[in-house]
Amino acid sequence: SRFETCWPALMKDSHGVIIIFNPELPSHLKEIEMWYSCFVQQQPLLDSQCLLVAHHKPGSSEDTENLSLAYPLNKLKLIHSNLEEDPEDVRMEFIKYFRSIITIINESREREEMSIIS
C-alpha cells in the first residue's frame, strides 16, 4: 500500500483500532488479517482494543450476517453495521467500545502513577 510509510505515525500512541470491512469481498477478509497484524499485534495492543465492523451496504446479501472469521480474528469483538436497518444498534456498540478504551487508558495511567510513587 502506498500509505505504509505513514503507518508508524498513525500508530504512535494510539489506544484503539477500528477495522471496517465489506464482508462480501473475500479480498477484504484477507486484508483485515494484515491490518490486525500491523496495527494491533505489532503495537502491541490488546485484542479488546480492536473492534471489527462488518459493514453491509444497502441491498447487500444477508448470508454474510453469520460471518465466521478464522483465528486470530475470531477473538475480536465483531459488530455488523447496517445503517439503513439499525443505526442505533451500531451507535450503542461504538459507545460501549469507546467506554472500554477509556477504562483501559485510565487503568494503565493509574498503574504508571503507582509505579512512580513506589
mmCIF file of N, CA and C in Angstrom:
data_model
loop_
_atom_site.group_PDB
_atom_site.id
_atom_site.type_symbol
_atom_site.label_atom_id
_atom_site.label_comp_id
_atom_site.label_asym_id
_atom_site.label_seq_id
_atom_site.Cartn_x
_atom_site.Cartn_y
_atom_site.Cartn_z
ATOM 1 N N SER A 1 0.834 -1.191 0.000
ATOM 2 C CA SER A 1 0.000 0.000 0.000
ATOM 3 C C SER A 1 0.873 1.246 0.000
ATOM 4 N N ARG A 2 0.457 2.248 -0.728
ATOM 5 C CA ARG A 2 1.294 3.451 -0.858
ATOM 6 C C ARG A 2 1.299 4.274 0.418
ATOM 7 N N PHE A 3 0.413 3.931 1.364
ATOM 8 C CA PHE A 3 0.368 4.701 2.607
ATOM 9 C C PHE A 3 1.192 4.074 3.719
ATOM 10 N N GLU A 4 1.865 2.965 3.438
ATOM 11 C CA GLU A 4 2.565 2.236 4.509
ATOM 12 C C GLU A 4 3.598 3.090 5.231
ATOM 13 N N THR A 5 4.197 4.052 4.515
ATOM 14 C CA THR A 5 5.194 4.909 5.160
ATOM 15 C C THR A 5 4.563 5.771 6.254
ATOM 16 N N CYS A 6 3.255 6.008 6.159
ATOM 17 C CA CYS A 6 2.549 6.832 7.162
ATOM 18 C C CYS A 6 2.121 6.018 8.385
ATOM 19 N N TRP A 7 2.134 4.698 8.266
ATOM 20 C CA TRP A 7 1.586 3.875 9.348
ATOM 21 C C TRP A 7 2.208 4.123 10.708
ATOM 22 N N PRO A 8 3.547 4.217 10.803
ATOM 23 C CA PRO A 8 4.118 4.438 12.142
ATOM 24 C C PRO A 8 3.562 5.701 12.801
ATOM 25 N N ALA A 9 3.359 6.752 12.008
ATOM 26 C CA ALA A 9 2.807 7.993 12.561
ATOM 27 C C ALA A 9 1.362 7.788 13.012
ATOM 28 N N LEU A 10 0.602 7.026 12.243
ATOM 29 C CA LEU A 10 -0.792 6.744 12.602
ATOM 30 C C LEU A 10 -0.873 5.921 13.880
ATOM 31 N N MET A 11 0.071 5.005 14.036
ATOM 32 C CA MET A 11 0.025 4.081 15.171
ATOM 33 C C MET A 11 0.526 4.706 16.460
ATOM 34 N N LYS A 12 1.358 5.727 16.341
ATOM 35 C CA LYS A 12 2.018 6.284 17.518
ATOM 36 C C LYS A 12 0.990 6.706 18.565
ATOM 37 N N ASP A 13 1.154 6.161 19.768
ATOM 38 C CA ASP A 13 0.297 6.499 20.906
ATOM 39 C C ASP A 13 -1.187 6.207 20.685
ATOM 40 N N SER A 14 -1.513 5.325 19.755
ATOM 41 C CA SER A 14 -2.933 5.022 19.564
ATOM 42 C C SER A 14 -3.409 4.061 20.650
ATOM 43 N N HIS A 15 -4.650 4.224 21.034
ATOM 44 C CA HIS A 15 -5.227 3.405 22.107
ATOM 45 C C HIS A 15 -6.238 2.386 21.585
ATOM 46 N N GLY A 16 -6.629 2.536 20.335
ATOM 47 C CA GLY A 16 -7.629 1.615 19.806
ATOM 48 C C GLY A 16 -7.572 1.575 18.295
ATOM 49 N N VAL A 17 -8.066 0.475 17.753
ATOM 50 C CA VAL A 17 -8.095 0.295 16.307
ATOM 51 C C VAL A 17 -9.477 -0.233 15.917
ATOM 52 N N ILE A 18 -10.120 0.469 14.979
ATOM 53 C CA ILE A 18 -11.400 0.006 14.440
ATOM 54 C C ILE A 18 -11.151 -0.358 12.986
ATOM 55 N N ILE A 19 -11.449 -1.609 12.647
ATOM 56 C CA ILE A 19 -11.253 -2.076 11.270
ATOM 57 C C ILE A 19 -12.624 -2.301 10.648
ATOM 58 N N ILE A 20 -12.927 -1.524 9.625
ATOM 59 C CA ILE A 20 -14.225 -1.627 8.945
ATOM 60 C C ILE A 20 -13.992 -2.306 7.601
ATOM 61 N N PHE A 21 -14.814 -3.305 7.295
ATOM 62 C CA PHE A 21 -14.600 -4.038 6.048
ATOM 63 C C PHE A 21 -15.933 -4.468 5.452
ATOM 64 N N ASN A 22 -15.875 -4.828 4.190
ATOM 65 C CA ASN A 22 -17.060 -5.321 3.481
ATOM 66 C C ASN A 22 -17.019 -6.850 3.511
ATOM 67 N N PRO A 23 -17.934 -7.476 4.269
ATOM 68 C CA PRO A 23 -17.888 -8.938 4.417
ATOM 69 C C PRO A 23 -18.196 -9.688 3.124
ATOM 70 N N GLU A 24 -18.682 -8.974 2.113
ATOM 71 C CA GLU A 24 -18.989 -9.645 0.842
ATOM 72 C C GLU A 24 -17.762 -9.779 -0.058
ATOM 73 N N LEU A 25 -16.675 -9.091 0.308
ATOM 74 C CA LEU A 25 -15.475 -9.149 -0.527
ATOM 75 C C LEU A 25 -14.433 -10.081 0.094
ATOM 76 N N PRO A 26 -14.181 -11.228 -0.540
ATOM 77 C CA PRO A 26 -13.181 -12.156 0.002
ATOM 78 C C PRO A 26 -11.817 -11.489 0.196
ATOM 79 N N SER A 27 -11.468 -10.543 -0.681
ATOM 80 C CA SER A 27 -10.171 -9.862 -0.541
ATOM 81 C C SER A 27 -10.107 -9.076 0.769
ATOM 82 N N HIS A 28 -11.246 -8.522 1.201
ATOM 83 C CA HIS A 28 -11.271 -7.783 2.461
ATOM 84 C C HIS A 28 -10.991 -8.709 3.637
ATOM 85 N N LEU A 29 -11.511 -9.920 3.580
ATOM 86 C CA LEU A 29 -11.310 -10.866 4.682
ATOM 87 C C LEU A 29 -9.823 -11.198 4.824
ATOM 88 N N LYS A 30 -9.106 -11.231 3.709
ATOM 89 C CA LYS A 30 -7.655 -11.449 3.764
ATOM 90 C C LYS A 30 -6.955 -10.188 4.302
ATOM 91 N N GLU A 31 -7.415 -9.038 3.837
ATOM 92 C CA GLU A 31 -6.758 -7.787 4.224
ATOM 93 C C GLU A 31 -6.889 -7.493 5.712
ATOM 94 N N ILE A 32 -8.040 -7.834 6.307
ATOM 95 C CA ILE A 32 -8.185 -7.498 7.728
ATOM 96 C C ILE A 32 -7.179 -8.263 8.582
ATOM 97 N N GLU A 33 -6.732 -9.425 8.129
ATOM 98 C CA GLU A 33 -5.673 -10.141 8.861
ATOM 99 C C GLU A 33 -4.395 -9.317 8.878
ATOM 100 N N MET A 34 -4.081 -8.700 7.736
ATOM 101 C CA MET A 34 -2.876 -7.874 7.631
ATOM 102 C C MET A 34 -3.011 -6.620 8.508
ATOM 103 N N TRP A 35 -4.177 -5.978 8.463
ATOM 104 C CA TRP A 35 -4.407 -4.782 9.288
ATOM 105 C C TRP A 35 -4.270 -5.126 10.766
ATOM 106 N N TYR A 36 -4.861 -6.255 11.146
ATOM 107 C CA TYR A 36 -4.802 -6.689 12.549
ATOM 108 C C TYR A 36 -3.347 -6.932 12.965
ATOM 109 N N SER A 37 -2.614 -7.619 12.099
ATOM 110 C CA SER A 37 -1.218 -7.926 12.396
ATOM 111 C C SER A 37 -0.402 -6.642 12.566
ATOM 112 N N CYS A 38 -0.563 -5.700 11.640
ATOM 113 C CA CYS A 38 0.243 -4.466 11.678
ATOM 114 C C CYS A 38 -0.181 -3.534 12.800
ATOM 115 N N PHE A 39 -1.490 -3.335 12.925
ATOM 116 C CA PHE A 39 -1.959 -2.274 13.806
ATOM 117 C C PHE A 39 -2.268 -2.724 15.230
ATOM 118 N N VAL A 40 -2.492 -4.016 15.430
ATOM 119 C CA VAL A 40 -2.815 -4.491 16.781
ATOM 120 C C VAL A 40 -1.666 -5.304 17.357
ATOM 121 N N GLN A 41 -1.286 -6.383 16.675
ATOM 122 C CA GLN A 41 -0.280 -7.281 17.235
ATOM 123 C C GLN A 41 1.100 -6.638 17.338
ATOM 124 N N GLN A 42 1.488 -5.843 16.355
ATOM 125 C CA GLN A 42 2.850 -5.300 16.365
ATOM 126 C C GLN A 42 3.001 -4.072 17.255
ATOM 127 N N GLN A 43 1.869 -3.558 17.781
ATOM 128 C CA GLN A 43 1.990 -2.305 18.547
ATOM 129 C C GLN A 43 2.634 -2.457 19.917
ATOM 130 N N PRO A 44 2.320 -3.332 20.812
ATOM 131 C CA PRO A 44 1.182 -4.249 20.763
ATOM 132 C C PRO A 44 -0.023 -3.675 21.519
ATOM 133 N N LEU A 45 -1.201 -3.893 20.958
ATOM 134 C CA LEU A 45 -2.438 -3.530 21.654
ATOM 135 C C LEU A 45 -3.120 -4.819 22.104
ATOM 136 N N LEU A 46 -4.011 -4.696 23.069
ATOM 137 C CA LEU A 46 -4.819 -5.841 23.484
ATOM 138 C C LEU A 46 -5.903 -6.080 22.441
ATOM 139 N N ASP A 47 -6.351 -7.324 22.338
ATOM 140 C CA ASP A 47 -7.445 -7.612 21.419
ATOM 141 C C ASP A 47 -8.693 -6.798 21.763
ATOM 142 N N SER A 48 -8.858 -6.496 23.062
ATOM 143 C CA SER A 48 -10.037 -5.726 23.469
ATOM 144 C C SER A 48 -9.958 -4.271 22.999
ATOM 145 N N GLN A 49 -8.793 -3.858 22.500
ATOM 146 C CA GLN A 49 -8.650 -2.500 21.980
ATOM 147 C C GLN A 49 -8.939 -2.433 20.480
ATOM 148 N N CYS A 50 -9.356 -3.566 19.928
ATOM 149 C CA CYS A 50 -9.663 -3.627 18.499
ATOM 150 C C CYS A 50 -11.131 -3.980 18.294
ATOM 151 N N LEU A 51 -11.766 -3.274 17.382
ATOM 152 C CA LEU A 51 -13.163 -3.541 17.047
ATOM 153 C C LEU A 51 -13.251 -3.802 15.549
ATOM 154 N N LEU A 52 -13.881 -4.907 15.175
ATOM 155 C CA LEU A 52 -14.117 -5.211 13.766
ATOM 156 C C LEU A 52 -15.544 -4.819 13.419
ATOM 157 N N VAL A 53 -15.711 -4.131 12.302
ATOM 158 C CA VAL A 53 -17.046 -3.730 11.860
ATOM 159 C C VAL A 53 -17.277 -4.276 10.456
ATOM 160 N N ALA A 54 -18.209 -5.227 10.359
ATOM 161 C CA ALA A 54 -18.605 -5.747 9.049
ATOM 162 C C ALA A 54 -19.724 -4.843 8.541
ATOM 163 N N HIS A 55 -19.402 -4.051 7.536
ATOM 164 C CA HIS A 55 -20.373 -3.056 7.072
ATOM 165 C C HIS A 55 -21.168 -3.591 5.885
ATOM 166 N N HIS A 56 -22.486 -3.601 6.044
ATOM 167 C CA HIS A 56 -23.376 -4.108 4.991
ATOM 168 C C HIS A 56 -23.980 -2.941 4.235
ATOM 169 N N LYS A 57 -23.719 -2.898 2.949
ATOM 170 C CA LYS A 57 -24.275 -1.840 2.127
ATOM 171 C C LYS A 57 -25.764 -2.096 1.910
ATOM 172 N N PRO A 58 -26.520 -1.055 1.604
ATOM 173 C CA PRO A 58 -27.943 -1.245 1.307
ATOM 174 C C PRO A 58 -28.124 -2.271 0.186
ATOM 175 N N GLY A 59 -29.036 -3.198 0.413
ATOM 176 C CA GLY A 59 -29.327 -4.211 -0.611
ATOM 177 C C GLY A 59 -28.306 -5.318 -0.707
ATOM 178 N N SER A 60 -27.416 -5.419 0.280
ATOM 179 C CA SER A 60 -26.413 -6.494 0.227
ATOM 180 C C SER A 60 -27.037 -7.807 0.684
ATOM 181 N N SER A 61 -26.380 -8.902 0.349
ATOM 182 C CA SER A 61 -26.949 -10.218 0.679
ATOM 183 C C SER A 61 -26.887 -10.458 2.184
ATOM 184 N N GLU A 62 -27.829 -11.214 2.671
ATOM 185 C CA GLU A 62 -27.936 -11.425 4.113
ATOM 186 C C GLU A 62 -27.021 -12.533 4.630
ATOM 187 N N ASP A 63 -26.509 -13.364 3.727
ATOM 188 C CA ASP A 63 -25.775 -14.562 4.193
ATOM 189 C C ASP A 63 -24.427 -14.228 4.832
ATOM 190 N N THR A 64 -24.033 -12.960 4.807
ATOM 191 C CA THR A 64 -22.770 -12.610 5.461
ATOM 192 C C THR A 64 -22.995 -12.227 6.920
ATOM 193 N N GLU A 65 -24.244 -12.213 7.360
ATOM 194 C CA GLU A 65 -24.550 -11.835 8.749
ATOM 195 C C GLU A 65 -23.905 -12.791 9.747
ATOM 196 N N ASN A 66 -23.952 -14.106 9.454
ATOM 197 C CA ASN A 66 -23.301 -15.042 10.375
ATOM 198 C C ASN A 66 -21.911 -15.400 9.860
ATOM 199 N N LEU A 67 -21.076 -14.392 9.916
ATOM 200 C CA LEU A 67 -19.720 -14.465 9.413
ATOM 201 C C LEU A 67 -18.859 -15.196 10.432
ATOM 202 N N SER A 68 -18.138 -16.225 9.992
ATOM 203 C CA SER A 68 -17.220 -16.856 10.941
ATOM 204 C C SER A 68 -15.795 -16.597 10.472
ATOM 205 N N LEU A 69 -15.077 -15.832 11.282
ATOM 206 C CA LEU A 69 -13.702 -15.481 10.941
ATOM 207 C C LEU A 69 -12.746 -16.485 11.560
ATOM 208 N N ALA A 70 -11.608 -16.675 10.922
ATOM 209 C CA ALA A 70 -10.617 -17.621 11.423
ATOM 210 C C ALA A 70 -9.782 -16.973 12.534
ATOM 211 N N TYR A 71 -9.117 -17.802 13.311
ATOM 212 C CA TYR A 71 -8.175 -17.340 14.327
ATOM 213 C C TYR A 71 -7.085 -16.518 13.640
ATOM 214 N N PRO A 72 -6.587 -15.424 14.170
ATOM 215 C CA PRO A 72 -6.889 -14.832 15.474
ATOM 216 C C PRO A 72 -8.033 -13.812 15.457
ATOM 217 N N LEU A 73 -8.619 -13.581 14.261
ATOM 218 C CA LEU A 73 -9.678 -12.561 14.167
ATOM 219 C C LEU A 73 -10.926 -12.946 14.946
ATOM 220 N N ASN A 74 -11.124 -14.246 15.141
ATOM 221 C CA ASN A 74 -12.339 -14.677 15.856
ATOM 222 C C ASN A 74 -12.297 -14.349 17.350
ATOM 223 N N LYS A 75 -11.157 -13.851 17.827
ATOM 224 C CA LYS A 75 -11.065 -13.451 19.240
ATOM 225 C C LYS A 75 -11.554 -12.014 19.429
ATOM 226 N N LEU A 76 -11.720 -11.292 18.318
ATOM 227 C CA LEU A 76 -12.038 -9.872 18.401
ATOM 228 C C LEU A 76 -13.538 -9.635 18.453
ATOM 229 N N LYS A 77 -13.898 -8.501 19.008
ATOM 230 C CA LYS A 77 -15.305 -8.091 19.025
ATOM 231 C C LYS A 77 -15.695 -7.727 17.593
ATOM 232 N N LEU A 78 -16.759 -8.356 17.105
ATOM 233 C CA LEU A 78 -17.228 -8.121 15.732
ATOM 234 C C LEU A 78 -18.650 -7.598 15.780
ATOM 235 N N ILE A 79 -18.878 -6.458 15.151
ATOM 236 C CA ILE A 79 -20.255 -5.976 15.041
ATOM 237 C C ILE A 79 -20.616 -5.838 13.562
ATOM 238 N N HIS A 80 -21.901 -5.967 13.286
ATOM 239 C CA HIS A 80 -22.400 -5.792 11.925
ATOM 240 C C HIS A 80 -23.070 -4.437 11.845
ATOM 241 N N SER A 81 -22.673 -3.639 10.878
ATOM 242 C CA SER A 81 -23.332 -2.346 10.745
ATOM 243 C C SER A 81 -24.179 -2.340 9.488
ATOM 244 N N ASN A 82 -25.427 -1.965 9.691
ATOM 245 C CA ASN A 82 -26.336 -1.796 8.577
ATOM 246 C C ASN A 82 -27.105 -0.522 8.873
ATOM 247 N N LEU A 83 -26.630 0.583 8.314
ATOM 248 C CA LEU A 83 -27.135 1.883 8.731
ATOM 249 C C LEU A 83 -28.561 2.138 8.275
ATOM 250 N N GLU A 84 -29.004 1.374 7.282
ATOM 251 C CA GLU A 84 -30.405 1.511 6.854
ATOM 252 C C GLU A 84 -31.336 0.897 7.892
ATOM 253 N N GLU A 85 -30.955 -0.290 8.363
ATOM 254 C CA GLU A 85 -31.871 -1.038 9.225
ATOM 255 C C GLU A 85 -31.723 -0.703 10.690
ATOM 256 N N ASP A 86 -30.480 -0.591 11.167
ATOM 257 C CA ASP A 86 -30.311 -0.448 12.613
ATOM 258 C C ASP A 86 -29.163 0.470 13.005
ATOM 259 N N PRO A 87 -29.260 1.763 12.684
ATOM 260 C CA PRO A 87 -28.152 2.668 13.031
ATOM 261 C C PRO A 87 -27.957 2.811 14.535
ATOM 262 N N GLU A 88 -29.044 2.710 15.295
ATOM 263 C CA GLU A 88 -28.969 2.897 16.746
ATOM 264 C C GLU A 88 -28.125 1.804 17.396
ATOM 265 N N ASP A 89 -28.274 0.602 16.905
ATOM 266 C CA ASP A 89 -27.521 -0.547 17.413
ATOM 267 C C ASP A 89 -26.018 -0.319 17.239
ATOM 268 N N VAL A 90 -25.642 0.169 16.063
ATOM 269 C CA VAL A 90 -24.237 0.440 15.768
ATOM 270 C C VAL A 90 -23.712 1.534 16.701
ATOM 271 N N ARG A 91 -24.536 2.567 16.894
ATOM 272 C CA ARG A 91 -24.140 3.674 17.758
ATOM 273 C C ARG A 91 -23.871 3.190 19.182
ATOM 274 N N MET A 92 -24.748 2.322 19.681
ATOM 275 C CA MET A 92 -24.585 1.783 21.037
ATOM 276 C C MET A 92 -23.294 0.960 21.145
ATOM 277 N N GLU A 93 -23.008 0.172 20.113
ATOM 278 C CA GLU A 93 -21.790 -0.651 20.123
ATOM 279 C C GLU A 93 -20.537 0.224 20.128
ATOM 280 N N PHE A 94 -20.574 1.329 19.366
ATOM 281 C CA PHE A 94 -19.440 2.252 19.351
ATOM 282 C C PHE A 94 -19.236 2.872 20.725
ATOM 283 N N ILE A 95 -20.330 3.262 21.362
ATOM 284 C CA ILE A 95 -20.239 3.870 22.692
ATOM 285 C C ILE A 95 -19.624 2.878 23.674
ATOM 286 N N LYS A 96 -20.081 1.617 23.620
ATOM 287 C CA LYS A 96 -19.518 0.569 24.505
ATOM 288 C C LYS A 96 -18.023 0.404 24.266
ATOM 289 N N TYR A 97 -17.643 0.401 22.981
ATOM 290 C CA TYR A 97 -16.240 0.241 22.617
ATOM 291 C C TYR A 97 -15.415 1.410 23.163
ATOM 292 N N PHE A 98 -15.881 2.631 22.958
ATOM 293 C CA PHE A 98 -15.129 3.805 23.442
ATOM 294 C C PHE A 98 -15.017 3.790 24.956
ATOM 295 N N ARG A 99 -16.076 3.373 25.634
ATOM 296 C CA ARG A 99 -16.019 3.280 27.100
ATOM 297 C C ARG A 99 -14.948 2.295 27.533
ATOM 298 N N SER A 100 -14.874 1.164 26.835
ATOM 299 C CA SER A 100 -13.878 0.151 27.218
ATOM 300 C C SER A 100 -12.462 0.675 26.985
ATOM 301 N N ILE A 101 -12.261 1.452 25.924
ATOM 302 C CA ILE A 101 -10.942 2.037 25.652
ATOM 303 C C ILE A 101 -10.570 3.025 26.756
ATOM 304 N N ILE A 102 -11.537 3.850 27.164
ATOM 305 C CA ILE A 102 -11.278 4.838 28.227
ATOM 306 C C ILE A 102 -10.902 4.125 29.525
ATOM 307 N N THR A 103 -11.585 3.030 29.821
ATOM 308 C CA THR A 103 -11.271 2.236 31.015
ATOM 309 C C THR A 103 -9.833 1.721 30.952
ATOM 310 N N ILE A 104 -9.431 1.190 29.802
ATOM 311 C CA ILE A 104 -8.071 0.664 29.626
ATOM 312 C C ILE A 104 -7.036 1.782 29.821
ATOM 313 N N ILE A 105 -7.305 2.957 29.233
ATOM 314 C CA ILE A 105 -6.380 4.096 29.360
ATOM 315 C C ILE A 105 -6.251 4.505 30.827
ATOM 316 N N ASN A 106 -7.384 4.614 31.519
ATOM 317 C CA ASN A 106 -7.367 5.035 32.927
ATOM 318 C C ASN A 106 -6.617 4.037 33.796
ATOM 319 N N GLU A 107 -6.839 2.742 33.533
ATOM 320 C CA GLU A 107 -6.163 1.706 34.325
ATOM 321 C C GLU A 107 -4.652 1.754 34.114
ATOM 322 N N SER A 108 -4.230 1.955 32.861
ATOM 323 C CA SER A 108 -2.783 1.977 32.615
ATOM 324 C C SER A 108 -2.163 3.246 33.202
ATOM 325 N N ARG A 109 -2.912 4.342 33.197
ATOM 326 C CA ARG A 109 -2.416 5.583 33.804
ATOM 327 C C ARG A 109 -2.244 5.414 35.309
ATOM 328 N N GLU A 110 -3.231 4.754 35.936
ATOM 329 C CA GLU A 110 -3.141 4.504 37.380
ATOM 330 C C GLU A 110 -1.935 3.624 37.710
ATOM 331 N N ARG A 111 -1.700 2.592 36.879
ATOM 332 C CA ARG A 111 -0.548 1.717 37.095
ATOM 333 C C ARG A 111 0.753 2.501 36.977
ATOM 334 N N GLU A 112 0.828 3.397 35.987
ATOM 335 C CA GLU A 112 2.042 4.226 35.826
ATOM 336 C C GLU A 112 2.262 5.101 37.050
ATOM 337 N N GLU A 113 1.182 5.730 37.522
ATOM 338 C CA GLU A 113 1.297 6.615 38.692
ATOM 339 C C GLU A 113 1.754 5.838 39.930
ATOM 340 N N MET A 114 1.210 4.639 40.091
ATOM 341 C CA MET A 114 1.595 3.804 41.232
ATOM 342 C C MET A 114 3.067 3.406 41.144
ATOM 343 N N SER A 115 3.521 3.112 39.922
ATOM 344 C CA SER A 115 4.927 2.692 39.783
ATOM 345 C C SER A 115 5.878 3.876 40.038
ATOM 346 N N ILE A 116 5.424 5.084 39.749
ATOM 347 C CA ILE A 116 6.247 6.268 40.030
ATOM 348 C C ILE A 116 6.337 6.483 41.559
ATOM 349 N N ILE A 117 5.174 6.309 42.215
ATOM 350 C CA ILE A 117 5.115 6.519 43.646
ATOM 351 C C ILE A 117 5.979 5.500 44.402
ATOM 352 N N SER A 118 5.867 4.229 43.968
ATOM 353 C CA SER A 118 6.536 3.160 44.755
ATOM 354 C C SER A 118 7.968 3.041 44.412
#
